[in-house]
Short mmCIF file of C-alpha atoms and ligand atoms in Angstrom, two decimals:
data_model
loop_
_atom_site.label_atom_id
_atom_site.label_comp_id
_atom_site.label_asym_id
_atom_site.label_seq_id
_atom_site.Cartn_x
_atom_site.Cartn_y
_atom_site.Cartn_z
CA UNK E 1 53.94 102.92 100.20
CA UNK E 2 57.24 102.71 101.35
CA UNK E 3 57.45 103.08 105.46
CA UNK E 4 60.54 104.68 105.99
CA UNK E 5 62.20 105.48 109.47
CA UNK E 6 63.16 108.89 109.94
CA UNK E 7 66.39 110.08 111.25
CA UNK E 8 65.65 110.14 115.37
CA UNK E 9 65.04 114.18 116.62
CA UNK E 10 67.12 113.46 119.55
CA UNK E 11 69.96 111.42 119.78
CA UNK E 12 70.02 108.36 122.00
CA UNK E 13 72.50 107.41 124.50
CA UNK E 14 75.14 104.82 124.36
CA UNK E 15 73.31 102.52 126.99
CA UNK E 16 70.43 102.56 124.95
CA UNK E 17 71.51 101.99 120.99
CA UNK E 18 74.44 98.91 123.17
CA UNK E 19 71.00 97.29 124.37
CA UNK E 20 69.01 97.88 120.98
CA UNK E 21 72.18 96.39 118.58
CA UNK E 22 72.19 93.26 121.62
CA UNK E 23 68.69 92.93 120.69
CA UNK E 24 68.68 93.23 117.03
CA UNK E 25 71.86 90.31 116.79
CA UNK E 26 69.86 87.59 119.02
CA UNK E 27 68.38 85.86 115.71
CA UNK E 28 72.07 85.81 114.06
CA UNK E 29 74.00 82.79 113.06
CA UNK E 30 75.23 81.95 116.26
CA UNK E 31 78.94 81.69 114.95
CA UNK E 32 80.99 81.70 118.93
CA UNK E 33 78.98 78.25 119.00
CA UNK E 34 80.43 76.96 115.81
CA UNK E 35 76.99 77.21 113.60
CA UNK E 36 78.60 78.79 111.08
CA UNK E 37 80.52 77.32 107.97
CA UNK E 38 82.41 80.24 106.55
CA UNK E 39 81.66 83.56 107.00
CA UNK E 40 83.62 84.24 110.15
CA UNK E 41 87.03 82.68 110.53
CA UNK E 42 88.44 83.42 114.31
CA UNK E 43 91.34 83.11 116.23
CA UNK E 44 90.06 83.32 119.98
CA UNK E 45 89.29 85.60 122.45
CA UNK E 46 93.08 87.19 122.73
CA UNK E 47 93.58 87.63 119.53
CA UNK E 48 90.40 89.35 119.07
CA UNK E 49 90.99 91.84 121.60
CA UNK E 50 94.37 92.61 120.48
CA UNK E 51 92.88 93.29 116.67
CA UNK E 52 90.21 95.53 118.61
CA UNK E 53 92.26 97.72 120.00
CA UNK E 54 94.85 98.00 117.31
CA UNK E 55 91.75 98.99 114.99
CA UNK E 56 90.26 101.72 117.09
CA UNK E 57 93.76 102.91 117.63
CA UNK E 58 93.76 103.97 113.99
CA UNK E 59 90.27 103.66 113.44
CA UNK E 60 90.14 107.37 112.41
CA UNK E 61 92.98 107.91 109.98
CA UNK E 62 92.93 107.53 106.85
CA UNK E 63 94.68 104.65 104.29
CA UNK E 64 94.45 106.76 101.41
CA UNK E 65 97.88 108.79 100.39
CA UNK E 66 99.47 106.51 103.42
CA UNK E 67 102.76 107.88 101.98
CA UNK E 68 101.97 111.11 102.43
CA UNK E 69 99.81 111.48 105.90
CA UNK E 70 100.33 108.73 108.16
CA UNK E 71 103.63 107.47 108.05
CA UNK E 72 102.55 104.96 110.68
CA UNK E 73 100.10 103.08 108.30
CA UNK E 74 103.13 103.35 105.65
CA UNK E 75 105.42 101.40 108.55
CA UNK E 76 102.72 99.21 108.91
CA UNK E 77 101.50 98.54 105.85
CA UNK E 78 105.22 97.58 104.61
CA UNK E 79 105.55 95.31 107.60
CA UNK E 80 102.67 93.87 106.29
CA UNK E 81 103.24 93.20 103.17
CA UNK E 82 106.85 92.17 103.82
CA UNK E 83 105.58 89.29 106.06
CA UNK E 84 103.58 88.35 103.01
CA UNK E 85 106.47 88.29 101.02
CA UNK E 86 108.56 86.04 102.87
CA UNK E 87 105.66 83.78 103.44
CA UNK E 88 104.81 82.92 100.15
CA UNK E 89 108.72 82.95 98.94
CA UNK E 90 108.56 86.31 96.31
CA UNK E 91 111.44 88.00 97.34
CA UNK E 92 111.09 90.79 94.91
CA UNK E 93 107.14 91.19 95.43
CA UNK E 94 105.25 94.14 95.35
CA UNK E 95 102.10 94.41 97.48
CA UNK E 96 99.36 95.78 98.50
CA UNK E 97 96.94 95.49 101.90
CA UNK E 98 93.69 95.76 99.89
CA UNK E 99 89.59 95.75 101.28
CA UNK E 100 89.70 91.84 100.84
CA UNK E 101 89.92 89.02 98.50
CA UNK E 102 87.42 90.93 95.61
CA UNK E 103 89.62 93.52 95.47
CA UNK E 104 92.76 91.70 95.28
CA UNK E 105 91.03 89.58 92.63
CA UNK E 106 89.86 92.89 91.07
CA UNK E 107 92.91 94.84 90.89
CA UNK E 108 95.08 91.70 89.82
CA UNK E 109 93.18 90.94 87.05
CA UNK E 110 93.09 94.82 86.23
CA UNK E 111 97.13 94.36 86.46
CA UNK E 112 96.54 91.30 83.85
CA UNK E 113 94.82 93.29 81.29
CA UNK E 114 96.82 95.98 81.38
CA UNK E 115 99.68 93.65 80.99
CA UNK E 116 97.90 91.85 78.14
CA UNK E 117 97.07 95.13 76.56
CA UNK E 118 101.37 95.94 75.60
CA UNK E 119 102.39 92.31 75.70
CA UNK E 120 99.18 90.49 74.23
CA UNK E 121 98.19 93.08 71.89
CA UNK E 122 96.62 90.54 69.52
CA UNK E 123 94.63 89.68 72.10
CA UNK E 124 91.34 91.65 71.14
CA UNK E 125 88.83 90.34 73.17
CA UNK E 126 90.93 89.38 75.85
CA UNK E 127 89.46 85.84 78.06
CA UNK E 128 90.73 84.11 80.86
CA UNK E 129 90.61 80.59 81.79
CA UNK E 130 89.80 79.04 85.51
CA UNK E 131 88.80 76.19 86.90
CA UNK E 132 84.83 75.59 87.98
CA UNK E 133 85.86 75.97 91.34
CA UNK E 134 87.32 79.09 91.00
CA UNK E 135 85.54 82.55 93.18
CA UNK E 136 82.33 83.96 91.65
CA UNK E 137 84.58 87.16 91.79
CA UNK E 138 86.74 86.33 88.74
CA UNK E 139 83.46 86.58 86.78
CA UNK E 140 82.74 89.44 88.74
CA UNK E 141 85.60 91.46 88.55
CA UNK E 142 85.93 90.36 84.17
CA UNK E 143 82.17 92.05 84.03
CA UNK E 144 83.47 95.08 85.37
CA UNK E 145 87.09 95.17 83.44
CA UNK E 146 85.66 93.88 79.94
CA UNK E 147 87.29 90.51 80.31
CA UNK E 148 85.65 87.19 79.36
CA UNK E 149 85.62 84.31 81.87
CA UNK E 150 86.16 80.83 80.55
CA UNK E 151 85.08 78.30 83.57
CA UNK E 152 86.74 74.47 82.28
CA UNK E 153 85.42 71.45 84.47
CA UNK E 154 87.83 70.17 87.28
CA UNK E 155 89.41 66.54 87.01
CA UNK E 156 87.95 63.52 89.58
CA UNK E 157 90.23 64.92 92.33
CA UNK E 158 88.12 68.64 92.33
CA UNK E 159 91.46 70.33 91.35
CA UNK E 160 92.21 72.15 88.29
CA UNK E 161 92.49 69.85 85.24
CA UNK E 162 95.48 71.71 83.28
CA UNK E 163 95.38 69.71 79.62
CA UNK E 164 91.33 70.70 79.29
CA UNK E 165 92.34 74.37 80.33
CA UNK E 166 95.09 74.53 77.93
CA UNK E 167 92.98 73.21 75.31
CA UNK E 168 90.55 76.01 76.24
CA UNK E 169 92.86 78.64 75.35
CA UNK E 170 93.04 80.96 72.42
CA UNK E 171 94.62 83.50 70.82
CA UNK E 172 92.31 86.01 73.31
CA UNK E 173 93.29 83.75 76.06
CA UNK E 174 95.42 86.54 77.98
CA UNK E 175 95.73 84.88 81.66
CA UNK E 176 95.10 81.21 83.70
CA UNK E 177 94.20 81.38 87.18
CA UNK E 178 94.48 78.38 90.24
CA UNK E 179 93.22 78.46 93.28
CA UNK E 180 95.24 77.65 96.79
CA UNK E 181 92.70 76.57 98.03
CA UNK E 182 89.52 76.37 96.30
CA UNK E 183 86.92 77.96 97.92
CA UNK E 184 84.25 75.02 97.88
CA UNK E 185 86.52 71.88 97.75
CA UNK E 186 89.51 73.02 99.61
CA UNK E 187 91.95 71.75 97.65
CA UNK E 188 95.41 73.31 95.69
CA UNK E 189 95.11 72.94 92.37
CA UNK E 190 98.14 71.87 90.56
CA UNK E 191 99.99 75.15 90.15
CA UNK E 192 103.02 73.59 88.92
CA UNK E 193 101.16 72.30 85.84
CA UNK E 194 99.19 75.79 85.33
CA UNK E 195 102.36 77.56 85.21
CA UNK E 196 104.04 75.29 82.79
CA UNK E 197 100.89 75.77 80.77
CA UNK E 198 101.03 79.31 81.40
CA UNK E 199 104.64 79.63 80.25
CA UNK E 200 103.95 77.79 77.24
CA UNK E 201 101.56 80.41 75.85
CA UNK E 202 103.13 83.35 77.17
CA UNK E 203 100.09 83.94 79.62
CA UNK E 204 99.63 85.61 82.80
CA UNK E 205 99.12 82.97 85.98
CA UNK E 206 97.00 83.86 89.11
CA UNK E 207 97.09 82.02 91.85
CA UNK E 208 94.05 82.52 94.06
CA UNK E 209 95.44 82.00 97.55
CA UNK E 210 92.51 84.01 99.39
CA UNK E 211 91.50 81.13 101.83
CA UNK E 212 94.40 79.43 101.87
CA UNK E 213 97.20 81.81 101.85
CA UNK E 214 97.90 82.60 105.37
CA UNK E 215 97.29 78.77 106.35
CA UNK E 216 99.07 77.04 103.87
CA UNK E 217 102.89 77.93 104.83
CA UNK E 218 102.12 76.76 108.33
CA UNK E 219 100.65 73.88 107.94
CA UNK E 220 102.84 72.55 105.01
CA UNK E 221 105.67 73.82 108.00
CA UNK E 222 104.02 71.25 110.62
CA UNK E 223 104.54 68.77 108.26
CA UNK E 224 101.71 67.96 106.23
CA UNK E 225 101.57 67.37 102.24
CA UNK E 226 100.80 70.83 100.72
CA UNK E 227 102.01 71.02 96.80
CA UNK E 228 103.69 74.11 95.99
CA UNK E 229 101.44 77.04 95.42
CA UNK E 230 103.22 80.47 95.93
CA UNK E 231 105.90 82.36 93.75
CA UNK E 232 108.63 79.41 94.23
CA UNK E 233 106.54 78.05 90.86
CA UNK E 234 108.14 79.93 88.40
CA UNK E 235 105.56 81.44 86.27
CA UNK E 236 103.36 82.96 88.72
CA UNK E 237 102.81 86.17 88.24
CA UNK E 238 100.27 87.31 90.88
CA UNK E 239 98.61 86.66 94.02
CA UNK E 240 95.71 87.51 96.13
CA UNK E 241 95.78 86.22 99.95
CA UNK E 242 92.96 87.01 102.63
CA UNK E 243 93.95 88.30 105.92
CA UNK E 244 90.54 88.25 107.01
CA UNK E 245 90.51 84.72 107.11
CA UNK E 246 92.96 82.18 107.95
CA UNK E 247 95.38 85.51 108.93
CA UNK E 248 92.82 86.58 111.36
CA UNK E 249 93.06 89.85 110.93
CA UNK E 250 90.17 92.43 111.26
CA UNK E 251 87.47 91.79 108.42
CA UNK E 252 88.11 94.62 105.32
CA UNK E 253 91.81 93.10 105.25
CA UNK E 254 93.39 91.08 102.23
CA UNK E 255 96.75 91.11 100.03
CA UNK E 256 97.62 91.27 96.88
CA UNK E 257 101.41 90.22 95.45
CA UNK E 258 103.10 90.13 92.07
CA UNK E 259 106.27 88.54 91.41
CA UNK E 260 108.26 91.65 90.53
CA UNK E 261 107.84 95.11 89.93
CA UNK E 262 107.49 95.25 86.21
CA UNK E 263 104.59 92.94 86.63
CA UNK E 264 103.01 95.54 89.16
CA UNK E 265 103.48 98.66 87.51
CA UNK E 266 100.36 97.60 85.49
CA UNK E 267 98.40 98.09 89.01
CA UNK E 268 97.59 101.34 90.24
CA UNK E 269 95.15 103.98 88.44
CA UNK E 270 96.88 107.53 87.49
CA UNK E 271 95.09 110.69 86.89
CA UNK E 272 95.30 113.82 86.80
CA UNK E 273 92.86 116.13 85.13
CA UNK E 274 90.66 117.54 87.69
CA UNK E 275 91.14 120.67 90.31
CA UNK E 276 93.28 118.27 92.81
CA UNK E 277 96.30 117.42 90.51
CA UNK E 278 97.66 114.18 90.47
CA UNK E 279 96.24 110.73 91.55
CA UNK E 280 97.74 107.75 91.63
CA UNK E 281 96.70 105.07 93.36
CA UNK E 282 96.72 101.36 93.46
CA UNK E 283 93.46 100.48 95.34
CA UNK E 284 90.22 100.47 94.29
CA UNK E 285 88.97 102.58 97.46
CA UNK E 286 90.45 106.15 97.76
CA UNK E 287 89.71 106.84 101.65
CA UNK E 288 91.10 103.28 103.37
CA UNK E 289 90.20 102.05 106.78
CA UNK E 290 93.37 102.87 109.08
CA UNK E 291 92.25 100.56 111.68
CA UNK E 292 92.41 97.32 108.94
CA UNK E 293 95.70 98.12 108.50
CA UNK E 294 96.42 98.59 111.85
CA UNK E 295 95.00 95.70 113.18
CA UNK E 296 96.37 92.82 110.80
CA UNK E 297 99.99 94.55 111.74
CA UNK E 298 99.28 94.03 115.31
CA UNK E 299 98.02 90.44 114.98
CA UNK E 300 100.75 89.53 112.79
CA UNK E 301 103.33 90.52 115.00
CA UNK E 302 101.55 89.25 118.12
CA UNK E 303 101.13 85.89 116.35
CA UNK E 304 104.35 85.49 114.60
CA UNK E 305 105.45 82.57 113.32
CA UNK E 306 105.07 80.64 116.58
CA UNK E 307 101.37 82.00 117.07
CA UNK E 308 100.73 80.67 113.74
CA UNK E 309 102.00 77.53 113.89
CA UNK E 310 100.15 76.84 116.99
CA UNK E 311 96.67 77.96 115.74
CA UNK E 312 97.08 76.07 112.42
CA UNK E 313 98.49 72.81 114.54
CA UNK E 314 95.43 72.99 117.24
CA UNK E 315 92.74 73.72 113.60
CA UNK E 316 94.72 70.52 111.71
CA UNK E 317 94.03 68.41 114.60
CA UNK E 318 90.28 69.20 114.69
CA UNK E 319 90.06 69.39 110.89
CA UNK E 320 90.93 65.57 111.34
CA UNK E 321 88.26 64.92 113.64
CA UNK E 322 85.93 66.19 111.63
CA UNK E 323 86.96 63.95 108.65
CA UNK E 324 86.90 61.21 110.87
CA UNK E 325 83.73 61.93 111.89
CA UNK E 326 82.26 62.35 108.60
CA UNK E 327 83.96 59.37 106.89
CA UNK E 328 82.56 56.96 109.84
CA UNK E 329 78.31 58.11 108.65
CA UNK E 330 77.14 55.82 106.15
CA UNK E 331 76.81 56.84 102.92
CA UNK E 332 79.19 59.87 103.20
CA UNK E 333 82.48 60.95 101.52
CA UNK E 334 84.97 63.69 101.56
CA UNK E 335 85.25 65.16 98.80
CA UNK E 336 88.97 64.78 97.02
CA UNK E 337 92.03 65.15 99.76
CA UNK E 338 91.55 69.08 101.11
CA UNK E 339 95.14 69.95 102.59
CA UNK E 340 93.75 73.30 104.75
CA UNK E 341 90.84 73.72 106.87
CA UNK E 342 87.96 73.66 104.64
CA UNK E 343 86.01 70.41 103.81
CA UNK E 344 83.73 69.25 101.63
CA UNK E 345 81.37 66.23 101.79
CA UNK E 346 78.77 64.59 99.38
CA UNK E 347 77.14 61.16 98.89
CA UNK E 348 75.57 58.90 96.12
CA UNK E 349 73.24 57.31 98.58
CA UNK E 350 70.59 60.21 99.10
CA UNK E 351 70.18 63.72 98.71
CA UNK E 352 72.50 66.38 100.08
CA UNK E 353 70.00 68.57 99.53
CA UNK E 354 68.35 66.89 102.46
CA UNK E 355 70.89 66.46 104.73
CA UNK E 356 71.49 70.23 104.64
CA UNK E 357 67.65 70.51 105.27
CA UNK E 358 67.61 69.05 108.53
CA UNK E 359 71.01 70.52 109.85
CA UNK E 360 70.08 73.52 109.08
CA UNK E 361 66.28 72.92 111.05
CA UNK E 362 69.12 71.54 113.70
CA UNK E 363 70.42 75.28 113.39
CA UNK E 364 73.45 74.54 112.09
CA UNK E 365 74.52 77.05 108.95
CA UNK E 366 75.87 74.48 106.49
CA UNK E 367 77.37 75.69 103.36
CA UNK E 368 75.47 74.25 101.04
CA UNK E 369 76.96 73.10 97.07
CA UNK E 370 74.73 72.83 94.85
CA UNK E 371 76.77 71.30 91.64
CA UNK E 372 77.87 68.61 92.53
CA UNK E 373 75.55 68.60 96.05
CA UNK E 374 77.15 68.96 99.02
CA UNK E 375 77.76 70.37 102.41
CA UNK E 376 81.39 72.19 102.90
CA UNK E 377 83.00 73.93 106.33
CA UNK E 378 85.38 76.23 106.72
CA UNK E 379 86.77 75.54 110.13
CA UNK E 380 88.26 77.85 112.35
CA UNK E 381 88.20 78.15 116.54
CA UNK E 382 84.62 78.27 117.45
CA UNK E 383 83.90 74.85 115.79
CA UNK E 384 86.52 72.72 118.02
CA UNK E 385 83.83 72.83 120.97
CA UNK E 386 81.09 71.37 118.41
CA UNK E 387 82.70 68.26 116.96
CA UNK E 388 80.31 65.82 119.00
CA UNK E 389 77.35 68.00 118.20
CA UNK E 390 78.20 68.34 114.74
CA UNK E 391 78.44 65.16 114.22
CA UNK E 392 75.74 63.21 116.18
CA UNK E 393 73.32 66.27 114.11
CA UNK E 394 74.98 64.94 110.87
CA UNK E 395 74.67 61.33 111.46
CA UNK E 396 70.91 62.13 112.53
CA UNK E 397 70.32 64.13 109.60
CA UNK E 398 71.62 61.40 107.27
CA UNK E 399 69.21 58.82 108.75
CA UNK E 400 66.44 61.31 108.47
CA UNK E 401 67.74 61.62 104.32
CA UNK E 402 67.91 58.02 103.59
CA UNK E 403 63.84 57.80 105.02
CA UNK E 404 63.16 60.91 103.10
CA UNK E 405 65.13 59.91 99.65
CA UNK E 406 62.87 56.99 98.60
CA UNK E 407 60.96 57.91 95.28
CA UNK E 408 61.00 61.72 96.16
CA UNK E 409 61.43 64.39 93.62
CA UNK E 410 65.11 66.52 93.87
CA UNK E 411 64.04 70.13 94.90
CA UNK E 412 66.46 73.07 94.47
CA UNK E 413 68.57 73.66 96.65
CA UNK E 414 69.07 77.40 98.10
CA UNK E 415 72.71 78.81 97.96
CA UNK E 416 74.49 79.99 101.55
CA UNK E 417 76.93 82.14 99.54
C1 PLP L 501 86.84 84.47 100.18
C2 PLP L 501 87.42 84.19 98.87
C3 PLP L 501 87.40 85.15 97.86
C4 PLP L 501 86.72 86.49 98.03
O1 PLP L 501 87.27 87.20 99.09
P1 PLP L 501 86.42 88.29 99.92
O2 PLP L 501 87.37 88.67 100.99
O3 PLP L 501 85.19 87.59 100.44
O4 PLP L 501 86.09 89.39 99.00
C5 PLP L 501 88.01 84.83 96.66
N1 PLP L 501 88.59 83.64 96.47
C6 PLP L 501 88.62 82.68 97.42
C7 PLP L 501 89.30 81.37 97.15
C8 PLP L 501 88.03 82.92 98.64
O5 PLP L 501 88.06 81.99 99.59
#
């Protein structure tokens, strides 16, 4: 039998459910001590209490219809977008503040079919082509839509390999997609290539910017080597970038861009045959949170471009630390050359698989990879007090490995996802 709590008969007081919720989060991943890998990407203290109050400031209204009711959210949500815009160089964009990276995903590759369905119309059972490294979503999001995902290995370097995934199209082929950044390597895949591919076949190219998006611009703006990524490639049609992560915005917070609006016009649903009338509506969610909107307005324009360039300047300096760090244990190797903030590390000499073992006994929440094996970190603020710890855990962990390796059987390793 099922024991099921019922509904208290008296309410409880705010003192008492504060000290309960304390309670319940004491066995969490302690991510303000850096133990986390992804899952939590944050911009300090100030920042945080400047996206708290902008949320609960809205936290109440609605981001459904924000043309209609709240003009504010409208304002904001423009501003938004705008800022997006200019960032990623589409002039002409259309966008959309969506619930996060699977819905931009989702509704872009909604746009794509839709797209495919008047331009492509030979395309029956339409497919679409993306690197191994690209999100889970894409699969995801093609279950849902009716869409067939074609996954083609990436080259030595972990990026996209463009030849194999232009010989993996055919005549259903109806879009490409590259990621800016990968999610587990970190690195841009060659965009430039993808869209020339792309262009060749008359296919719809998605560039997956939802970890990378909002870092990218500033740190290819402090100087470092980022390849071009964004709608300056000709031949990109559509984007999806995460505010909830490198903008460090309020989690339930993501864009999503396309180049102009005759490419967007394929986004929104419209109905209207039922009592209400009319609905049209780009989103998948009808009621929106005001407060997500709210709150990536108010960090964006705290931030601005000189809050961002600091952040990504102070992150860049640790991410090299960390490299450092992980280049100087025996054995181990960075995996390809990550431009952004996430990292990932293997080695030939024993078994990730172990390695992850014992830093995660050390209580450290390692994103663990599984094909190829591997640990990978998505660094953000909390994880700049750590770097010793980290590593003197890793370099421990790797001795304890190399004992453990000798002659032993490869168990499975558990996903972190
Ligand atoms: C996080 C991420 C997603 C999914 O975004 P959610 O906001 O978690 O839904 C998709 N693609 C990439 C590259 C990501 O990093």
């Amino acid at each position: 039998m099922i024991m099921r709590k019922t509904l208290p008969k008296k309410g409880r007081g705010w003192r008492d459910l504060e000290k309960r919720m304390g309670h319940m989060r004491k066995g969490d991943m302690d991510w303000r001590r850096g133990r986390h890998s992804f899952h939590v990407w944050y911009g300090g203290d100030g920042l945080f209490e400047i996206q708290k109050r902008a949320y609960t400031m809205f936290m109440q209204e609605n981001g459904g219809g924000v043309g209609r009711t709240f003009m504010s959210l409208k304002i904001m949500e423009d501003e938004v977008i705008d800022f997006g815009a200019g960032l990623l160089h589409a002039p002409k964009a259309v966008g959309h503040i969506t619930s996060g990276g699977s819905e931009s995903i989702f509704v872009a590759l909604k746009a794509a079919r839709d797209w495919a369905r008047v331009k492509r119309p030979g395309a029956r059972r339409p497919e679409v082509v993306i690197p191994y490294s690209g999100h889970p979503t894409f699969n995801r999001a093609a279950d849902y839509l009716g869409l067939t995902i074609k996954r083609v290995a990436v080259g030595a370097d972990y990026r996209a390999d463009a030849a194999a995934m232009e010989k993996a199209i055919t005549r259903n082929t109806i879009a490409l997609v590259g990621s800016a950044v990968c999610f587990p390597f970190g690195v841009v895949d060659p965009i430039r290539d993808l869209a020339r591919v792309a262009k060749r076949h008359s296919l719809w190219l998605h560039v997956d910017a939802c970890v990378g998006g909002y870092t990218a611009p500033f740190v290819k703006k402090l100087g470092y080597p980022v390849p071009d990524f964004d709608f300056a490639v000709p031949g990109v049609c559509s984007m999806s970038a995460d505010l909830h992560k490198y903008g460090f915005c309020a989690k339930g917070t993501s864009t999503v861009f396309y180049r102009n609006p005759s490419l967007a016009k394929y986004q929104p649903f419209d109905f209207k045959d039922w009592p209400q009338g009319r609905f049209e509506c780009p989103n998948v969610a009808s009621t929106r949170p005001g407060g997500s909107i709210s709150a990536a307005w108010a960090v964006m324009n705290h931030l601005g471009e000189e809050g961002y360039l600091k952040l990504n300047k102070r992150l860049m300096r640790m991410r090299q630390r960390y490299i450092n760090g992980i280049k100087a244990i025996d054995g181990l190797y960075i995996r390809g050359e990550p431009e952004l903030l996430i990292v990932s590390y293997g080695s030939d000499a024993f078994d990730m698989g172990d390695v992850a073992d014992e830093m995660q006994r050390r209580k450290w929440f390692v994103g663990s990879q599984v094909n190829p094996r591997g640990i990978m970190i998505g660094l953000s603020l909390p994880h700049e007090a750590v770097v010793g710890e980290y590593l003197d855990d890793l370099s421990r962990s790797v001795t304890k490995a190399k004992k453990a390796g000798k002659g032993k059987r490869r168990r499975a390793v558990r996903s972190t996802y």
